[in-house]
Amino acid sequence: MRVGIGYDIHRLVEGRRLILGGVEIPHTKGLLGHSDADALLHAVADALLGAAALGDIGTHFPDFDPQWKDADSQKILAAVVEMLRRKGLRPVSVDCNIIAQKPKLAPYIPAMRDNIARLCGLDISRVSVKARTNEGLGEIGRGEAIACQCVALVEE
Ligand code: MG
């Protein structure tokens, strides 16, 4: 068994869609980034890469590469799972936190878990996504950014 940790944060800006865990969420703002800026899937991908000691998402999917411009981050996570597979590794479980002041995310969590489970080849019972606010503190609390954390377990 090997464990990895992932973290990501993106700015919330007007004129962008809000996509987390591959789910589009109605909101006045969306996350800014080169790809679709899905901070949750980026944190999961980074945790899996970390468990495999395969570097990080920024190295493998650089933000100057036109291939990943506005890309669906589900493709990034699928590519990471395939990188692990080629190393003889497979995901066992993932546990994630989303830290967002707004909007309310609870209604969308089942669909996020479903997407992550499918992309990682896991049963949904092995995929946890939790959402919380930042108690109004700092840039996340002011609604200027959303951050995500993930811990992933991988086995050989
Ligand atoms: Mg990111």
Tab-separated table of N, CA, C and O in Angstrom, residues 13-139:
chain	number	residue	atom	x	y	z
A	13	VAL	N	-13.808	33.446	-10.512
A	13	VAL	CA	-13.970	34.669	-11.301
A	13	VAL	C	-15.288	34.619	-12.079
A	13	VAL	O	-15.832	33.531	-12.322
A	14	GLU	N	-15.750	35.799	-12.485
A	14	GLU	CA	-16.957	35.850	-13.308
A	14	GLU	C	-16.635	35.400	-14.730
A	14	GLU	O	-15.487	35.495	-15.172
A	15	GLY	N	-17.651	34.876	-15.413
A	15	GLY	CA	-17.481	34.508	-16.813
A	15	GLY	C	-16.871	33.132	-17.026
A	15	GLY	O	-16.436	32.808	-18.134
A	16	ARG	N	-16.800	32.329	-15.959
A	16	ARG	CA	-16.300	30.950	-16.086
A	16	ARG	C	-17.354	30.007	-15.504
A	16	ARG	O	-18.074	30.342	-14.583
A	17	ARG	N	-17.404	28.763	-16.048
A	17	ARG	CA	-18.282	27.743	-15.478
A	17	ARG	C	-17.622	27.180	-14.221
A	17	ARG	O	-16.398	27.089	-14.159
A	18	LEU	N	-18.433	26.801	-13.243
A	18	LEU	CA	-17.904	26.162	-12.028
A	18	LEU	C	-18.035	24.650	-12.184
A	18	LEU	O	-19.153	24.116	-12.243
A	19	ILE	N	-16.884	23.982	-12.268
A	19	ILE	CA	-16.870	22.524	-12.424
A	19	ILE	C	-16.025	21.921	-11.318
A	19	ILE	O	-14.856	22.285	-11.136
A	20	LEU	N	-16.625	21.027	-10.543
A	20	LEU	CA	-15.921	20.340	-9.455
A	20	LEU	C	-16.267	18.855	-9.522
A	20	LEU	O	-17.451	18.492	-9.591
A	21	GLY	N	-15.258	18.016	-9.525
A	21	GLY	CA	-15.498	16.581	-9.609
A	21	GLY	C	-16.201	16.190	-10.890
A	21	GLY	O	-16.952	15.211	-10.922
A	22	GLY	N	-15.970	16.974	-11.947
A	22	GLY	CA	-16.593	16.672	-13.237
A	22	GLY	C	-18.061	17.055	-13.306
A	22	GLY	O	-18.750	16.715	-14.275
A	23	VAL	N	-18.554	17.787	-12.312
A	23	VAL	CA	-19.965	18.179	-12.258
A	23	VAL	C	-20.055	19.688	-12.428
A	23	VAL	O	-19.373	20.446	-11.723
A	24	GLU	N	-20.901	20.142	-13.356
A	24	GLU	CA	-21.108	21.591	-13.513
A	24	GLU	C	-22.125	22.059	-12.484
A	24	GLU	O	-23.218	21.505	-12.374
A	25	ILE	N	-21.737	23.087	-11.713
A	25	ILE	CA	-22.545	23.558	-10.591
A	25	ILE	C	-22.986	24.993	-10.882
A	25	ILE	O	-22.151	25.863	-11.152
A	26	PRO	N	-24.297	25.250	-10.847
A	26	PRO	CA	-24.780	26.613	-11.108
A	26	PRO	C	-24.239	27.584	-10.056
A	26	PRO	O	-24.366	27.336	-8.859
A	27	HIS	N	-23.595	28.677	-10.512
A	27	HIS	CA	-23.040	29.678	-9.598
A	27	HIS	C	-22.768	30.949	-10.401
A	27	HIS	O	-22.695	30.903	-11.628
A	28	THR	N	-22.605	32.067	-9.708
A	28	THR	CA	-22.351	33.337	-10.397
A	28	THR	C	-20.915	33.418	-10.904
A	28	THR	O	-20.598	34.242	-11.752
A	29	LYS	N	-20.028	32.577	-10.363
A	29	LYS	CA	-18.620	32.586	-10.749
A	29	LYS	C	-18.150	31.163	-11.038
A	29	LYS	O	-18.807	30.194	-10.666
A	30	GLY	N	-16.990	31.071	-11.688
A	30	GLY	CA	-16.385	29.766	-11.936
A	30	GLY	C	-14.899	29.833	-11.641
A	30	GLY	O	-14.353	30.902	-11.352
A	31	LEU	N	-14.251	28.684	-11.722
A	31	LEU	CA	-12.820	28.622	-11.386
A	31	LEU	C	-11.972	28.960	-12.606
A	31	LEU	O	-12.219	28.498	-13.717
A	32	LEU	N	-10.963	29.801	-12.349
A	32	LEU	CA	-10.051	30.260	-13.400
A	32	LEU	C	-8.891	29.278	-13.524
A	32	LEU	O	-8.289	28.882	-12.530
A	33	GLY	N	-8.575	28.902	-14.770
A	33	GLY	CA	-7.445	28.000	-14.984
A	33	GLY	C	-7.279	27.701	-16.454
A	33	GLY	O	-8.126	28.063	-17.272
A	34	HIS	N	-6.176	27.029	-16.766
A	34	HIS	CA	-5.855	26.692	-18.153
A	34	HIS	C	-6.826	25.635	-18.681
A	34	HIS	O	-7.362	25.757	-19.785
A	35	SER	N	-7.049	24.600	-17.856
A	35	SER	CA	-8.030	23.565	-18.211
A	35	SER	C	-9.400	24.054	-17.737
A	35	SER	O	-9.619	25.251	-17.600
A	36	ASP	N	-10.318	23.135	-17.461
A	36	ASP	CA	-11.604	23.548	-16.897
A	36	ASP	C	-11.471	23.949	-15.423
A	36	ASP	O	-12.455	24.314	-14.792
A	37	ALA	N	-10.250	23.859	-14.882
A	37	ALA	CA	-9.924	24.323	-13.519
A	37	ALA	C	-10.664	23.540	-12.434
A	37	ALA	O	-11.005	24.085	-11.381
A	38	ASP	N	-10.904	22.267	-12.686
A	38	ASP	CA	-11.606	21.408	-11.728
A	38	ASP	C	-10.641	21.046	-10.588
A	38	ASP	O	-9.913	20.054	-10.642
A	39	ALA	N	-10.641	21.889	-9.553
A	39	ALA	CA	-9.668	21.749	-8.465
A	39	ALA	C	-9.808	20.398	-7.751
A	39	ALA	O	-8.814	19.861	-7.246
A	40	LEU	N	-11.016	19.843	-7.711
A	40	LEU	CA	-11.200	18.558	-7.024
A	40	LEU	C	-10.508	17.430	-7.795
A	40	LEU	O	-9.743	16.654	-7.210
A	41	LEU	N	-10.761	17.362	-9.105
A	41	LEU	CA	-10.105	16.300	-9.881
A	41	LEU	C	-8.599	16.511	-9.928
A	41	LEU	O	-7.831	15.538	-9.963
A	42	HIS	N	-8.143	17.766	-9.898
A	42	HIS	CA	-6.696	18.026	-9.877
A	42	HIS	C	-6.083	17.522	-8.567
A	42	HIS	O	-4.995	16.943	-8.568
A	43	ALA	N	-6.783	17.731	-7.449
A	43	ALA	CA	-6.271	17.250	-6.158
A	43	ALA	C	-6.224	15.722	-6.132
A	43	ALA	O	-5.262	15.134	-5.621
A	44	VAL	N	-7.246	15.072	-6.703
A	44	VAL	CA	-7.255	13.604	-6.757
A	44	VAL	C	-6.094	13.112	-7.625
A	44	VAL	O	-5.358	12.199	-7.243
A	45	ALA	N	-5.912	13.735	-8.792
A	45	ALA	CA	-4.830	13.339	-9.699
A	45	ALA	C	-3.472	13.505	-9.017
A	45	ALA	O	-2.592	12.640	-9.118
A	46	ASP	N	-3.292	14.616	-8.289
A	46	ASP	CA	-2.015	14.867	-7.621
A	46	ASP	C	-1.783	13.868	-6.481
A	46	ASP	O	-0.647	13.458	-6.234
A	47	ALA	N	-2.838	13.495	-5.777
A	47	ALA	CA	-2.699	12.508	-4.697
A	47	ALA	C	-2.280	11.150	-5.271
A	47	ALA	O	-1.415	10.467	-4.706
A	48	LEU	N	-2.886	10.769	-6.399
A	48	LEU	CA	-2.527	9.487	-7.033
A	48	LEU	C	-1.089	9.529	-7.544
A	48	LEU	O	-0.328	8.568	-7.354
A	49	LEU	N	-0.709	10.637	-8.191
A	49	LEU	CA	0.680	10.783	-8.660
A	49	LEU	C	1.642	10.734	-7.473
A	49	LEU	O	2.714	10.125	-7.557
A	50	GLY	N	1.253	11.373	-6.371
A	50	GLY	CA	2.096	11.376	-5.179
A	50	GLY	C	2.276	9.986	-4.608
A	50	GLY	O	3.392	9.594	-4.242
A	51	ALA	N	1.184	9.215	-4.546
A	51	ALA	CA	1.271	7.846	-4.019
A	51	ALA	C	2.208	7.005	-4.876
A	51	ALA	O	2.902	6.113	-4.375
A	52	ALA	N	2.224	7.284	-6.174
A	52	ALA	CA	3.064	6.522	-7.103
A	52	ALA	C	4.463	7.135	-7.234
A	52	ALA	O	5.295	6.596	-7.969
A	53	ALA	N	4.708	8.255	-6.552
A	53	ALA	CA	5.973	8.995	-6.684
A	53	ALA	C	6.275	9.281	-8.155
A	53	ALA	O	7.400	9.119	-8.635
A	54	LEU	N	5.237	9.736	-8.866
A	54	LEU	CA	5.350	10.016	-10.309
A	54	LEU	C	5.352	11.516	-10.596
A	54	LEU	O	4.989	11.939	-11.692
A	55	GLY	N	5.722	12.316	-9.606
A	55	GLY	CA	5.768	13.763	-9.845
A	55	GLY	C	4.432	14.413	-9.558
A	55	GLY	O	3.674	13.929	-8.724
A	56	ASP	N	4.139	15.502	-10.274
A	56	ASP	CA	2.892	16.214	-9.999
A	56	ASP	C	2.185	16.600	-11.297
A	56	ASP	O	2.736	16.502	-12.396
A	57	ILE	N	0.966	17.054	-11.118
A	57	ILE	CA	0.092	17.345	-12.252
A	57	ILE	C	0.673	18.472	-13.126
A	57	ILE	O	0.527	18.443	-14.349
A	58	GLY	N	1.348	19.432	-12.491
A	58	GLY	CA	1.919	20.554	-13.244
A	58	GLY	C	3.021	20.123	-14.206
A	58	GLY	O	3.222	20.736	-15.254
A	59	THR	N	3.733	19.065	-13.855
A	59	THR	CA	4.796	18.537	-14.710
A	59	THR	C	4.208	17.777	-15.899
A	59	THR	O	4.662	17.926	-17.027
A	60	HIS	N	3.192	16.975	-15.622
A	60	HIS	CA	2.640	16.106	-16.667
A	60	HIS	C	1.634	16.818	-17.568
A	60	HIS	O	1.449	16.426	-18.716
A	61	PHE	N	0.965	17.845	-17.024
A	61	PHE	CA	-0.079	18.546	-17.785
A	61	PHE	C	0.173	20.044	-17.683
A	61	PHE	O	-0.608	20.781	-17.080
A	62	PRO	N	1.272	20.533	-18.266
A	62	PRO	CA	1.681	21.924	-18.057
A	62	PRO	C	0.667	22.923	-18.626
A	62	PRO	O	-0.008	22.642	-19.618
A	63	ASP	N	0.573	24.070	-17.949
A	63	ASP	CA	-0.467	25.041	-18.327
A	63	ASP	C	-0.090	25.858	-19.573
A	63	ASP	O	-0.821	26.752	-19.963
A	64	PHE	N	1.062	25.531	-20.183
A	64	PHE	CA	1.370	26.151	-21.482
A	64	PHE	C	1.068	25.203	-22.645
A	64	PHE	O	1.243	25.561	-23.794
A	65	ASP	N	0.621	23.969	-22.315
A	65	ASP	CA	0.372	22.970	-23.356
A	65	ASP	C	-1.040	23.176	-23.925
A	65	ASP	O	-2.025	23.014	-23.214
A	66	PRO	N	-1.137	23.541	-25.229
A	66	PRO	CA	-2.466	23.802	-25.807
A	66	PRO	C	-3.399	22.589	-25.743
A	66	PRO	O	-4.624	22.740	-25.775
A	67	GLN	N	-2.813	21.398	-25.611
A	67	GLN	CA	-3.625	20.175	-25.524
A	67	GLN	C	-4.592	20.226	-24.331
A	67	GLN	O	-5.667	19.622	-24.358
A	68	TRP	N	-4.198	20.931	-23.266
A	68	TRP	CA	-5.001	20.931	-22.037
A	68	TRP	C	-5.760	22.240	-21.844
A	68	TRP	O	-6.381	22.455	-20.806
A	69	LYS	N	-5.748	23.117	-22.882
A	69	LYS	CA	-6.503	24.377	-22.812
A	69	LYS	C	-7.993	24.048	-22.745
A	69	LYS	O	-8.533	23.363	-23.627
A	70	ASP	N	-8.640	24.533	-21.686
A	70	ASP	CA	-10.074	24.292	-21.452
A	70	ASP	C	-10.428	22.799	-21.409
A	70	ASP	O	-11.583	22.429	-21.610
A	71	ALA	N	-9.416	21.953	-21.182
A	71	ALA	CA	-9.642	20.503	-21.207
A	71	ALA	C	-10.556	20.066	-20.071
A	71	ALA	O	-10.552	20.655	-18.985
A	72	ASP	N	-11.348	19.037	-20.332
A	72	ASP	CA	-12.135	18.368	-19.303
A	72	ASP	C	-11.137	17.641	-18.394
A	72	ASP	O	-10.421	16.739	-18.844
A	73	SER	N	-11.094	18.013	-17.117
A	73	SER	CA	-10.105	17.422	-16.210
A	73	SER	C	-10.355	15.943	-15.953
A	73	SER	O	-9.488	15.257	-15.401
A	74	GLN	N	-11.527	15.439	-16.349
A	74	GLN	CA	-11.736	13.991	-16.265
A	74	GLN	C	-10.713	13.268	-17.149
A	74	GLN	O	-10.283	12.162	-16.838
A	75	LYS	N	-10.310	13.927	-18.263
A	75	LYS	CA	-9.292	13.327	-19.146
A	75	LYS	C	-7.936	13.296	-18.440
A	75	LYS	O	-7.145	12.358	-18.628
A	76	ILE	N	-7.653	14.334	-17.649
A	76	ILE	CA	-6.387	14.384	-16.905
A	76	ILE	C	-6.360	13.258	-15.870
A	76	ILE	O	-5.379	12.505	-15.773
A	77	LEU	N	-7.454	13.107	-15.110
A	77	LEU	CA	-7.485	12.055	-14.086
A	77	LEU	C	-7.406	10.668	-14.739
A	77	LEU	O	-6.684	9.792	-14.244
A	78	ALA	N	-8.100	10.474	-15.852
A	78	ALA	CA	-8.040	9.179	-16.548
A	78	ALA	C	-6.614	8.893	-17.007
A	78	ALA	O	-6.135	7.751	-16.897
A	79	ALA	N	-5.910	9.922	-17.483
A	79	ALA	CA	-4.527	9.739	-17.937
A	79	ALA	C	-3.614	9.381	-16.761
A	79	ALA	O	-2.702	8.549	-16.894
A	80	VAL	N	-3.872	9.967	-15.597
A	80	VAL	CA	-3.068	9.658	-14.402
A	80	VAL	C	-3.304	8.206	-13.955
A	80	VAL	O	-2.355	7.483	-13.632
A	81	VAL	N	-4.568	7.777	-13.946
A	81	VAL	CA	-4.875	6.393	-13.559
A	81	VAL	C	-4.177	5.424	-14.516
A	81	VAL	O	-3.639	4.384	-14.089
A	82	GLU	N	-4.121	5.782	-15.797
A	82	GLU	CA	-3.426	4.940	-16.784
A	82	GLU	C	-1.909	4.925	-16.533
A	82	GLU	O	-1.257	3.882	-16.665
A	83	MET	N	-1.343	6.083	-16.132
A	83	MET	CA	0.092	6.134	-15.786
A	83	MET	C	0.390	5.188	-14.616
A	83	MET	O	1.408	4.494	-14.611
A	84	LEU	N	-0.507	5.176	-13.624
A	84	LEU	CA	-0.326	4.274	-12.481
A	84	LEU	C	-0.410	2.815	-12.945
A	84	LEU	O	0.395	1.973	-12.529
A	85	ARG	N	-1.407	2.543	-13.797
A	85	ARG	CA	-1.608	1.170	-14.269
A	85	ARG	C	-0.342	0.646	-14.944
A	85	ARG	O	0.060	-0.499	-14.728
A	86	ARG	N	0.300	1.497	-15.748
A	86	ARG	CA	1.528	1.084	-16.437
A	86	ARG	C	2.663	0.806	-15.448
A	86	ARG	O	3.610	0.104	-15.782
A	87	LYS	N	2.575	1.370	-14.257
A	87	LYS	CA	3.563	1.117	-13.197
A	87	LYS	C	3.134	-0.039	-12.295
A	87	LYS	O	3.771	-0.295	-11.263
A	88	GLY	N	2.026	-0.699	-12.651
A	88	GLY	CA	1.539	-1.820	-11.842
A	88	GLY	C	0.840	-1.385	-10.570
A	88	GLY	O	0.777	-2.132	-9.593
A	89	LEU	N	0.297	-0.161	-10.575
A	89	LEU	CA	-0.381	0.378	-9.389
A	89	LEU	C	-1.844	0.651	-9.694
A	89	LEU	O	-2.185	1.028	-10.814
A	90	ARG	N	-2.700	0.489	-8.673
A	90	ARG	CA	-4.106	0.855	-8.872
A	90	ARG	C	-4.671	1.513	-7.609
A	90	ARG	O	-4.278	1.164	-6.488
A	91	PRO	N	-5.587	2.470	-7.796
A	91	PRO	CA	-6.199	3.141	-6.651
A	91	PRO	C	-6.988	2.161	-5.779
A	91	PRO	O	-7.587	1.205	-6.302
A	92	VAL	N	-6.987	2.412	-4.483
A	92	VAL	CA	-7.750	1.602	-3.524
A	92	VAL	C	-8.879	2.435	-2.899
A	92	VAL	O	-10.004	1.971	-2.759
A	93	SER	N	-8.542	3.668	-2.528
A	93	SER	CA	-9.564	4.555	-1.967
A	93	SER	C	-9.095	5.994	-2.066
A	93	SER	O	-7.892	6.256	-2.127
A	94	VAL	N	-10.049	6.927	-2.087
A	94	VAL	CA	-9.717	8.351	-2.032
A	94	VAL	C	-10.671	9.049	-1.064
A	94	VAL	O	-11.840	8.691	-0.953
A	95	ASP	N	-10.123	10.019	-0.361
A	95	ASP	CA	-10.916	10.851	0.553
A	95	ASP	C	-10.576	12.314	0.255
A	95	ASP	O	-9.400	12.671	0.209
A	96	CYS	N	-11.606	13.118	0.013
A	96	CYS	CA	-11.389	14.503	-0.436
A	96	CYS	C	-12.129	15.501	0.437
A	96	CYS	O	-13.206	15.208	0.962
A	97	ASN	N	-11.555	16.682	0.538
A	97	ASN	CA	-12.224	17.849	1.116
A	97	ASN	C	-12.348	18.918	0.039
A	97	ASN	O	-11.381	19.174	-0.688
A	98	ILE	N	-13.510	19.547	-0.027
A	98	ILE	CA	-13.673	20.777	-0.818
A	98	ILE	C	-13.889	21.903	0.189
A	98	ILE	O	-14.751	21.780	1.063
A	99	ILE	N	-13.109	22.970	0.072
A	99	ILE	CA	-13.264	24.111	0.979
A	99	ILE	C	-13.757	25.285	0.142
A	99	ILE	O	-13.006	25.839	-0.678
A	100	ALA	N	-15.037	25.585	0.298
A	100	ALA	CA	-15.694	26.612	-0.526
A	100	ALA	C	-16.728	27.329	0.331
A	100	ALA	O	-17.538	26.671	0.991
A	101	GLN	N	-16.705	28.651	0.312
A	101	GLN	CA	-17.701	29.389	1.090
A	101	GLN	C	-19.085	29.269	0.444
A	101	GLN	O	-20.080	29.127	1.134
A	102	LYS	N	-19.101	29.335	-0.876
A	102	LYS	CA	-20.327	29.267	-1.672
A	102	LYS	C	-20.008	28.554	-2.969
A	102	LYS	O	-18.857	28.645	-3.417
A	103	PRO	N	-20.915	27.970	-3.685
A	103	PRO	CA	-22.313	27.718	-3.317
A	103	PRO	C	-22.431	26.470	-2.444
A	103	PRO	O	-21.421	25.841	-2.131
A	104	LYS	N	-23.648	26.101	-2.101
A	104	LYS	CA	-23.908	24.855	-1.368
A	104	LYS	C	-23.599	23.681	-2.291
A	104	LYS	O	-24.115	23.600	-3.404
A	105	LEU	N	-22.737	22.781	-1.846
A	105	LEU	CA	-22.267	21.707	-2.721
A	105	LEU	C	-22.915	20.358	-2.431
A	105	LEU	O	-22.825	19.442	-3.256
A	106	ALA	N	-23.577	20.226	-1.286
A	106	ALA	CA	-24.109	18.914	-0.873
A	106	ALA	C	-24.921	18.208	-1.973
A	106	ALA	O	-24.747	17.008	-2.178
A	107	PRO	N	-25.785	18.929	-2.717
A	107	PRO	CA	-26.602	18.224	-3.714
A	107	PRO	C	-25.770	17.595	-4.839
A	107	PRO	O	-26.270	16.713	-5.546
A	108	TYR	N	-24.542	18.067	-5.028
A	108	TYR	CA	-23.739	17.620	-6.177
A	108	TYR	C	-22.705	16.562	-5.797
A	108	TYR	O	-22.044	16.003	-6.671
A	109	ILE	N	-22.566	16.289	-4.503
A	109	ILE	CA	-21.524	15.366	-4.048
A	109	ILE	C	-21.728	13.930	-4.569
A	109	ILE	O	-20.761	13.300	-4.999
A	110	PRO	N	-22.961	13.396	-4.581
A	110	PRO	CA	-23.114	12.037	-5.129
A	110	PRO	C	-22.606	11.916	-6.570
A	110	PRO	O	-21.938	10.929	-6.917
A	111	ALA	N	-22.881	12.917	-7.407
A	111	ALA	CA	-22.422	12.869	-8.807
A	111	ALA	C	-20.901	12.992	-8.884
A	111	ALA	O	-20.257	12.351	-9.723
A	112	MET	N	-20.300	13.813	-7.996
A	112	MET	CA	-18.831	13.916	-7.968
A	112	MET	C	-18.210	12.577	-7.582
A	112	MET	O	-17.241	12.126	-8.205
A	113	ARG	N	-18.764	11.935	-6.546
A	113	ARG	CA	-18.229	10.629	-6.105
A	113	ARG	C	-18.343	9.606	-7.231
A	113	ARG	O	-17.437	8.808	-7.463
A	114	ASP	N	-19.475	9.649	-7.914
A	114	ASP	CA	-19.709	8.726	-9.023
A	114	ASP	C	-18.658	8.914	-10.114
A	114	ASP	O	-18.090	7.938	-10.625
A	115	ASN	N	-18.366	10.157	-10.472
A	115	ASN	CA	-17.365	10.442	-11.508
A	115	ASN	C	-15.975	9.974	-11.082
A	115	ASN	O	-15.253	9.338	-11.860
A	116	ILE	N	-15.580	10.298	-9.849
A	116	ILE	CA	-14.244	9.923	-9.372
A	116	ILE	C	-14.130	8.392	-9.319
A	116	ILE	O	-13.105	7.828	-9.727
A	117	ALA	N	-15.178	7.729	-8.838
A	117	ALA	CA	-15.163	6.261	-8.759
A	117	ALA	C	-14.980	5.652	-10.149
A	117	ALA	O	-14.147	4.760	-10.356
A	118	ARG	N	-15.734	6.153	-11.118
A	118	ARG	CA	-15.643	5.623	-12.485
A	118	ARG	C	-14.241	5.848	-13.056
A	118	ARG	O	-13.625	4.946	-13.617
A	119	LEU	N	-13.708	7.052	-12.880
A	119	LEU	CA	-12.396	7.378	-13.457
A	119	LEU	C	-11.275	6.585	-12.790
A	119	LEU	O	-10.269	6.268	-13.430
A	120	CYS	N	-11.425	6.280	-11.505
A	120	CYS	CA	-10.379	5.552	-10.767
A	120	CYS	C	-10.607	4.048	-10.786
A	120	CYS	O	-9.783	3.301	-10.243
A	121	GLY	N	-11.713	3.595	-11.386
A	121	GLY	CA	-12.009	2.161	-11.401
A	121	GLY	C	-12.349	1.636	-10.014
A	121	GLY	O	-12.007	0.506	-9.659
A	122	LEU	N	-13.011	2.466	-9.220
A	122	LEU	CA	-13.339	2.106	-7.834
A	122	LEU	C	-14.842	2.001	-7.639
A	122	LEU	O	-15.613	2.678	-8.328
A	123	ASP	N	-15.244	1.187	-6.651
A	123	ASP	CA	-16.623	1.212	-6.203
A	123	ASP	C	-16.859	2.537	-5.473
A	123	ASP	O	-15.958	3.049	-4.798
A	124	ILE	N	-18.056	3.081	-5.593
A	124	ILE	CA	-18.348	4.389	-4.983
A	124	ILE	C	-18.164	4.365	-3.462
A	124	ILE	O	-17.867	5.385	-2.839
A	125	SER	N	-18.264	3.174	-2.865
A	125	SER	CA	-18.083	3.055	-1.407
A	125	SER	C	-16.641	3.337	-0.985
A	125	SER	O	-16.351	3.484	0.197
A	126	ARG	N	-15.723	3.414	-1.952
A	126	ARG	CA	-14.318	3.700	-1.647
A	126	ARG	C	-13.934	5.138	-1.992
A	126	ARG	O	-12.749	5.486	-1.982
A	127	VAL	N	-14.930	5.949	-2.335
A	127	VAL	CA	-14.675	7.335	-2.726
A	127	VAL	C	-15.460	8.267	-1.800
A	127	VAL	O	-16.692	8.211	-1.755
A	128	SER	N	-14.737	9.106	-1.071
A	128	SER	CA	-15.359	10.051	-0.150
A	128	SER	C	-15.095	11.480	-0.622
A	128	SER	O	-13.963	11.815	-0.976
A	129	VAL	N	-16.141	12.288	-0.658
A	129	VAL	CA	-15.997	13.726	-0.947
A	129	VAL	C	-16.768	14.482	0.130
A	129	VAL	O	-17.967	14.239	0.330
A	130	LYS	N	-16.091	15.360	0.836
A	130	LYS	CA	-16.701	16.144	1.898
A	130	LYS	C	-16.559	17.633	1.541
A	130	LYS	O	-15.551	18.025	0.966
A	131	ALA	N	-17.570	18.408	1.867
A	131	ALA	CA	-17.496	19.845	1.573
A	131	ALA	C	-17.692	20.626	2.860
A	131	ALA	O	-18.474	20.240	3.713
A	132	ARG	N	-16.949	21.720	2.986
A	132	ARG	CA	-17.091	22.597	4.137
A	132	ARG	C	-16.806	24.025	3.708
A	132	ARG	O	-16.225	24.256	2.653
A	133	THR	N	-17.209	24.971	4.532
A	133	THR	CA	-16.887	26.368	4.266
A	133	THR	C	-15.563	26.697	4.957
A	133	THR	O	-14.979	25.854	5.634
A	134	ASN	N	-15.117	27.930	4.787
A	134	ASN	CA	-13.904	28.363	5.500
A	134	ASN	C	-14.272	29.329	6.625
A	134	ASN	O	-13.441	30.152	7.027
A	135	GLU	N	-15.532	29.216	7.120
A	135	GLU	CA	-15.997	30.051	8.234
A	135	GLU	C	-15.807	31.546	7.936
A	135	GLU	O	-15.557	32.331	8.849
A	136	GLY	N	-15.877	31.898	6.644
A	136	GLY	CA	-15.777	33.305	6.267
A	136	GLY	C	-14.374	33.882	6.335
A	136	GLY	O	-14.187	35.082	6.137
A	137	LEU	N	-13.386	33.035	6.589
A	137	LEU	CA	-12.023	33.540	6.793
A	137	LEU	C	-11.202	33.533	5.509
A	137	LEU	O	-11.277	32.596	4.713
A	138	GLY	N	-10.410	34.583	5.332
A	138	GLY	CA	-9.434	34.621	4.243
A	138	GLY	C	-10.061	34.668	2.864
A	138	GLY	O	-11.256	34.949	2.704
A	139	GLU	N	-9.240	34.389	1.839
A	139	GLU	CA	-9.732	34.528	0.464
A	139	GLU	C	-10.785	33.482	0.120
A	139	GLU	O	-11.716	33.778	-0.637
